[in-house]
């Protein structure tokens, strides 16, 4: 494995993503003591304000790694059983046979069979995954909606199941992580957000990371542009948004530096114990929201390059924003990338997302960052 960073190659790779059509992006790559930070493009297309590598950003489902780690801490303290049925803790939210059959582990690794609530809570997305029959109207309708997590959970639990509990492959569903948030509240006596803030974010020394209570991103940040597969043209800014629609599943605000710090500490066994980390790295096949089968552990998923070692981390998207953070298993090589446009692919005549130059340019940046 080559260890040293190549700043010129990283500079070129990040610029290429911008030139391929990404309004703005920024990243931090680390190798041991070496650190590269870079940014390309604009944070605001209206006034040309540039992006900067230290900006705070909505990082979407990267939140799941934080929530999973919080649950594992409670497993270590004996408050939660990883293979205990969720019905023992939350019988009203997952009643009857399903509550007996779905374990905490199945929630964390998306093998519960519980459906995704989002297409039901956002009426214009009801046809998902038939993208051509969806529309972006609900994104505007719910900009300031304050969702009750138990109501969203009820939608996911009462919707037709997407699989049998423990079945393979699992199906990725935010319903699982809203339930984990309720589980944390049940066993700790405080909200999941407060528990994660105190025992994950503060413990890891993450100064620019929070689970927000309101719709705004405090501090320097980028606007977030959503294209919804070409149906919003030009893409619309959704940086101001009430994130109660995803809560402990995907509402985190962070920086690329904080994300690398978090995953570095996690993989060093400093946020959960080494035995808990080993549980987190036990992966199963799961169908992602993009319809691809991926390996997924407990709030972590692996990425591997040929002969390059395994990286662990998570990706995430929200309306208009996205991020990917991956750390090599030995903790030495790290990458965190944030982007300010989502669903840039237009749909072909069959309704499938078409390849876009951004896809190849981002893949090339990831390659240089992780393996270059």
Coordinates of C-alpha atoms in Angstrom, one line a residue:
X1 CA 0.0 0.0 0.0
X2 CA 1.3 3.4 -1.0
X3 CA 1.2 5.7 2.1
X4 CA 2.1 9.2 1.1
X5 CA -0.5 11.6 -0.1
X6 CA -0.3 13.2 -3.5
X7 CA -1.6 16.8 -3.1
X8 CA -1.3 17.6 -6.8
X9 CA -3.4 14.5 -7.8
X10 CA -6.0 15.3 -5.1
X11 CA -6.2 18.9 -6.2
X12 CA -6.7 17.8 -9.8
X13 CA -9.3 15.2 -8.8
X14 CA -11.4 17.5 -6.7
X15 CA -11.4 20.2 -9.5
X16 CA -12.5 17.5 -12.0
X17 CA -15.6 16.8 -10.0
X18 CA -16.5 20.5 -10.0
X19 CA -15.8 20.8 -13.8
X20 CA -18.0 17.7 -14.3
X21 CA -21.0 19.6 -12.9
X22 CA -20.8 19.6 -9.1
X23 CA -21.4 23.2 -7.9
X24 CA -19.1 22.8 -4.9
X25 CA -17.4 20.1 -2.9
X26 CA -14.7 19.9 -0.2
X27 CA -12.7 17.1 1.4
X28 CA -10.1 16.1 3.9
X29 CA -7.7 13.1 3.3
X30 CA -5.3 11.9 6.0
X31 CA -2.5 9.4 6.0
X32 CA -1.0 9.0 9.4
X33 CA 0.3 12.5 10.2
X34 CA -0.1 13.8 6.7
X35 CA -3.2 15.9 6.0
X36 CA -4.6 17.3 2.7
X37 CA -7.7 19.5 2.6
X38 CA -9.2 20.8 -0.5
X39 CA -12.3 22.5 -2.0
X40 CA -13.5 23.3 -5.4
X41 CA -16.4 25.4 -6.7
X42 CA -19.0 27.5 -5.0
X43 CA -21.1 27.3 -1.9
X44 CA -23.8 29.6 -3.4
X45 CA -24.4 29.6 -7.2
X46 CA -26.2 33.0 -6.9
X47 CA -23.3 35.0 -5.6
X48 CA -20.3 32.8 -6.4
X49 CA -19.2 32.5 -2.7
X50 CA -16.6 29.8 -2.7
X51 CA -16.7 26.5 -0.7
X52 CA -14.1 26.0 2.0
X53 CA -12.8 22.8 3.5
X54 CA -13.9 23.7 7.0
X55 CA -17.5 24.3 6.3
X56 CA -20.3 22.6 8.3
X57 CA -22.5 20.3 6.3
X58 CA -25.5 18.0 6.5
X59 CA -24.0 14.5 6.2
X60 CA -27.2 12.4 6.0
X61 CA -27.0 8.7 6.8
X62 CA -23.4 9.0 8.2
X63 CA -25.6 9.7 11.3
X64 CA -26.3 6.0 11.4
X65 CA -22.7 5.2 12.5
X66 CA -23.2 7.6 15.5
X67 CA -26.5 6.1 16.4
X68 CA -25.2 2.5 16.1
X69 CA -22.2 3.3 18.2
X70 CA -24.5 4.8 20.9
X71 CA -26.6 1.6 20.9
X72 CA -23.4 -0.5 21.2
X73 CA -22.3 1.5 24.2
X74 CA -25.6 0.6 25.9
X75 CA -25.1 -3.1 24.9
X76 CA -21.7 -2.9 26.7
X77 CA -23.3 -1.5 29.8
X78 CA -25.9 -4.3 29.8
X79 CA -28.9 -2.0 29.1
X80 CA -29.6 -3.4 25.6
X81 CA -29.3 -7.0 24.3
X82 CA -28.0 -7.0 20.7
X83 CA -30.1 -10.2 20.0
X84 CA -33.0 -9.3 22.2
X85 CA -36.4 -8.8 20.4
X86 CA -37.3 -5.1 20.0
X87 CA -40.8 -5.9 21.3
X88 CA -39.3 -6.4 24.8
X89 CA -38.3 -2.7 24.8
X90 CA -40.9 -1.1 22.6
X91 CA -44.0 -3.3 22.5
X92 CA -46.3 -0.5 21.5
X93 CA -44.2 0.5 18.5
X94 CA -43.5 -3.0 17.2
X95 CA -46.3 -5.1 18.6
X96 CA -47.1 -8.9 18.3
X97 CA -45.1 -11.5 16.4
X98 CA -42.9 -9.0 14.6
X99 CA -41.8 -7.4 17.9
X100 CA -40.9 -10.9 19.0
X101 CA -39.0 -11.8 15.8
X102 CA -37.1 -8.5 15.1
X103 CA -34.0 -8.1 17.2
X104 CA -32.0 -5.0 17.9
X105 CA -29.2 -6.3 15.6
X106 CA -31.7 -6.6 12.8
X107 CA -32.6 -3.0 13.2
X108 CA -29.0 -1.9 13.1
X109 CA -28.0 -4.0 10.0
X110 CA -31.3 -3.4 8.1
X111 CA -32.5 -7.1 8.2
X112 CA -35.7 -6.3 10.1
X113 CA -37.9 -6.4 7.0
X114 CA -39.5 -3.1 8.1
X115 CA -40.5 -0.9 5.2
X116 CA -39.1 2.6 4.5
X117 CA -41.6 5.2 5.8
X118 CA -40.5 8.0 3.5
X119 CA -42.6 7.3 0.3
X120 CA -45.7 7.3 2.6
X121 CA -44.8 10.4 4.6
X122 CA -43.9 12.3 1.4
X123 CA -46.9 11.8 -1.0
X124 CA -45.0 12.9 -4.2
X125 CA -42.5 10.1 -3.6
X126 CA -45.2 7.4 -3.2
X127 CA -44.2 5.6 -6.4
X128 CA -40.5 5.1 -5.2
X129 CA -38.5 3.2 -6.4
X130 CA -40.3 4.0 -9.8
X131 CA -38.4 7.3 -10.0
X132 CA -40.1 8.5 -13.2
X133 CA -43.5 8.4 -11.4
X134 CA -42.2 10.4 -8.4
X135 CA -42.0 14.2 -8.1
X136 CA -40.3 16.7 -5.9
X137 CA -43.4 18.6 -4.6
X138 CA -43.3 17.1 -1.1
X139 CA -39.8 18.4 -0.5
X140 CA -41.2 21.9 -0.5
X141 CA -44.4 21.0 1.4
X142 CA -42.3 19.5 4.3
X143 CA -39.5 22.1 4.5
X144 CA -40.7 23.2 8.0
X145 CA -42.8 20.2 9.0
X146 CA -42.1 18.9 12.5
X147 CA -42.5 15.1 12.2
X148 CA -43.2 12.9 15.3
X149 CA -40.8 10.0 15.1
X150 CA -43.4 7.5 16.5
X151 CA -45.8 8.5 13.8
X152 CA -43.2 7.8 11.1
X153 CA -42.3 4.5 12.8
X154 CA -46.0 3.5 12.7
X155 CA -46.1 4.2 9.0
X156 CA -43.0 2.0 8.4
X157 CA -44.3 -0.8 10.7
X158 CA -47.8 -0.9 9.2
X159 CA -46.6 -0.7 5.6
X160 CA -46.2 -4.0 3.8
X161 CA -43.0 -5.8 5.0
X162 CA -40.1 -5.8 2.6
X163 CA -38.7 -9.1 3.9
X164 CA -38.8 -11.6 6.8
X165 CA -37.0 -10.7 10.0
X166 CA -33.4 -11.8 9.7
X167 CA -33.8 -12.6 6.0
X168 CA -31.1 -12.0 3.4
X169 CA -30.6 -9.8 1.7
X170 CA -31.9 -7.1 4.0
X171 CA -33.4 -3.9 2.8
X172 CA -32.1 -0.5 3.9
X173 CA -34.8 1.4 5.8
X174 CA -34.7 4.6 7.9
X175 CA -37.6 3.1 10.0
X176 CA -35.0 0.9 11.7
X177 CA -32.9 3.8 12.9
X178 CA -35.9 5.9 14.2
X179 CA -36.7 2.8 16.3
X180 CA -33.1 2.7 17.6
X181 CA -33.6 6.4 18.6
X182 CA -36.7 5.5 20.6
X183 CA -34.8 2.5 22.1
X184 CA -32.0 4.8 23.3
X185 CA -34.5 7.1 24.9
X186 CA -36.3 4.2 26.6
X187 CA -33.1 2.8 28.2
X188 CA -31.2 6.0 28.9
X189 CA -34.1 8.3 30.0
X190 CA -32.8 11.0 27.7
X191 CA -33.4 11.7 24.1
X192 CA -31.3 9.9 21.5
X193 CA -30.0 13.3 20.4
X194 CA -28.9 14.2 23.9
X195 CA -27.3 10.8 24.5
X196 CA -25.4 10.9 21.3
X197 CA -24.2 14.5 21.9
X198 CA -22.9 13.6 25.3
X199 CA -21.5 10.1 24.8
X200 CA -20.4 10.2 21.1
X201 CA -19.9 13.7 19.9
X202 CA -18.4 15.3 23.0
X203 CA -16.5 12.2 24.0
X204 CA -14.8 12.2 20.6
X205 CA -14.0 15.9 20.8
X206 CA -16.0 16.8 17.7
X207 CA -16.4 20.6 18.0
X208 CA -18.4 21.2 14.8
X209 CA -20.8 18.3 14.9
X210 CA -24.4 18.3 16.2
X211 CA -27.9 16.8 15.8
X212 CA -29.8 20.0 15.0
X213 CA -33.0 21.0 16.8
X214 CA -34.1 23.5 14.2
X215 CA -34.0 23.9 10.4
X216 CA -30.8 26.0 10.1
X217 CA -27.1 25.1 9.7
X218 CA -25.2 27.4 12.1
X219 CA -21.8 28.7 11.1
X220 CA -20.1 28.7 7.6
X221 CA -21.9 26.3 5.3
X222 CA -22.8 25.7 1.7
X223 CA -26.3 26.0 0.1
X224 CA -27.6 22.5 -0.8
X225 CA -28.9 22.0 -4.3
X226 CA -31.5 19.3 -5.1
X227 CA -32.1 18.3 -8.8
X228 CA -34.4 15.3 -8.2
X229 CA -33.3 13.5 -11.4
X230 CA -33.7 16.6 -13.5
X231 CA -37.2 17.4 -12.3
X232 CA -36.0 20.5 -10.4
X233 CA -34.2 22.7 -13.0
X234 CA -32.3 24.7 -12.0
X235 CA -31.7 22.7 -8.8
X236 CA -33.3 24.3 -5.7
X237 CA -31.6 25.2 -2.4
X238 CA -32.8 23.0 0.5
X239 CA -30.1 24.0 3.1
X240 CA -32.8 25.3 5.4
X241 CA -34.9 22.3 6.3
X242 CA -36.4 20.7 9.4
X243 CA -34.6 17.4 9.7
X244 CA -37.2 15.7 12.0
X245 CA -38.1 13.6 9.0
X246 CA -35.0 11.5 9.6
X247 CA -33.8 12.4 13.1
X248 CA -31.3 9.9 14.5
X249 CA -31.2 8.2 11.0
X250 CA -29.7 11.1 9.0
X251 CA -29.9 14.6 10.5
X252 CA -26.3 15.1 11.6
X253 CA -24.4 18.3 10.8
X254 CA -20.6 17.9 10.8
X255 CA -17.3 18.8 9.0
X256 CA -15.0 16.6 7.0
X257 CA -12.3 17.0 9.7
X258 CA -14.8 15.9 12.5
X259 CA -15.9 12.9 10.4
X260 CA -12.3 11.7 9.9
X261 CA -11.7 12.1 13.7
X262 CA -14.9 10.2 14.6
X263 CA -14.1 7.2 12.3
X264 CA -10.5 7.2 13.3
X265 CA -11.4 6.9 17.0
X266 CA -14.2 4.4 16.3
X267 CA -11.9 2.1 14.4
X268 CA -9.3 2.4 17.1
X269 CA -11.8 1.0 19.7
X270 CA -12.0 4.3 21.5
X271 CA -15.8 5.0 21.1
X272 CA -17.0 1.4 21.5
X273 CA -14.9 -1.5 22.8
X274 CA -12.9 -3.6 20.3
X275 CA -15.4 -6.5 20.7
X276 CA -18.3 -4.1 19.9
X277 CA -16.3 -2.8 16.9
X278 CA -15.9 -6.4 15.7
X279 CA -19.7 -6.8 15.9
X280 CA -20.1 -3.6 13.9
X281 CA -17.8 -5.0 11.2
X282 CA -19.8 -8.2 10.8
X283 CA -21.6 -7.5 7.5
X284 CA -24.6 -9.0 5.7
X285 CA -26.0 -8.3 2.2
X286 CA -28.4 -5.4 2.1
X287 CA -30.3 -3.8 -0.8
X288 CA -29.5 0.0 -0.7
X289 CA -31.9 2.7 -1.5
X290 CA -30.3 2.9 -4.9
X291 CA -31.3 -0.7 -5.5
X292 CA -27.7 -2.1 -5.3
X293 CA -26.7 -5.0 -3.0
X294 CA -24.0 -3.8 -0.6
X295 CA -22.3 -5.4 2.4
X296 CA -23.6 -3.7 5.6
X297 CA -22.5 -4.1 9.2
X298 CA -23.9 -2.4 12.3
X299 CA -24.0 1.2 11.1
X300 CA -20.8 0.7 9.0
X301 CA -20.2 -0.6 5.5
X302 CA -16.9 -1.7 3.8
X303 CA -15.2 -0.5 0.6
X304 CA -12.3 -2.4 -0.9
X305 CA -9.9 -1.7 -3.7
X306 CA -8.0 -4.6 -5.3
X307 CA -5.1 -5.5 -2.9
X308 CA -5.6 -2.2 -1.0
X309 CA -7.2 -3.3 2.3
X310 CA -10.6 -2.7 3.6
X311 CA -12.1 0.8 4.4
X312 CA -15.0 1.2 6.8
X313 CA -17.4 4.1 7.0
X314 CA -20.7 5.4 5.7
X315 CA -22.2 7.6 3.0
X316 CA -25.2 9.9 3.3
X317 CA -27.5 12.1 1.4
X318 CA -30.2 14.7 2.3
X319 CA -32.2 17.0 0.1
X320 CA -29.4 18.7 -1.8
X321 CA -26.4 17.5 0.2
X322 CA -24.2 14.4 0.5
X323 CA -21.1 13.1 2.1
X324 CA -18.9 10.0 2.2
X325 CA -16.4 9.2 4.9
X326 CA -14.2 6.1 4.8
X327 CA -11.3 5.0 7.1
X328 CA -8.9 2.1 6.4
X329 CA -9.2 -0.7 8.9
X330 CA -5.8 0.1 10.4
X331 CA -7.0 3.7 10.9
X332 CA -4.1 5.2 8.9
X333 CA -5.7 6.3 5.7
X334 CA -8.9 8.4 5.8
X335 CA -11.2 10.3 3.5
X336 CA -14.2 12.5 4.0
X337 CA -15.8 14.3 1.0
X338 CA -18.9 16.6 1.1
X339 CA -20.9 17.7 -2.0
X340 CA -23.7 20.3 -2.4
X341 CA -25.8 18.8 -5.2
X342 CA -27.9 15.6 -5.2
X343 CA -29.7 13.4 -7.7
X344 CA -27.9 15.0 -10.6
X345 CA -28.6 12.0 -12.9
X346 CA -31.5 12.5 -15.4
X347 CA -33.7 9.5 -16.2
X348 CA -33.6 7.6 -19.4
X349 CA -36.7 6.4 -21.3
X350 CA -37.1 3.4 -19.0
X351 CA -36.9 5.6 -15.9
X352 CA -33.4 4.6 -14.8
X353 CA -30.8 7.2 -13.8
X354 CA -28.4 7.9 -16.7
X355 CA -24.7 8.0 -16.1
X356 CA -23.3 11.5 -15.5
X357 CA -19.7 12.8 -15.7
X358 CA -20.0 13.6 -12.0
X359 CA -20.2 9.9 -11.2
X360 CA -16.9 9.1 -12.8
X361 CA -15.2 12.1 -11.5
X362 CA -16.3 11.4 -7.9
X363 CA -15.2 7.7 -8.2
X364 CA -11.8 8.9 -9.4
X365 CA -11.5 11.3 -6.4
X366 CA -12.4 8.5 -4.0
X367 CA -9.7 6.3 -5.7
X368 CA -7.0 8.9 -5.4
X369 CA -8.1 9.7 -1.8
X370 CA -8.2 6.1 -0.5
X371 CA -5.6 4.3 -2.6
X372 CA -3.5 6.9 -4.6

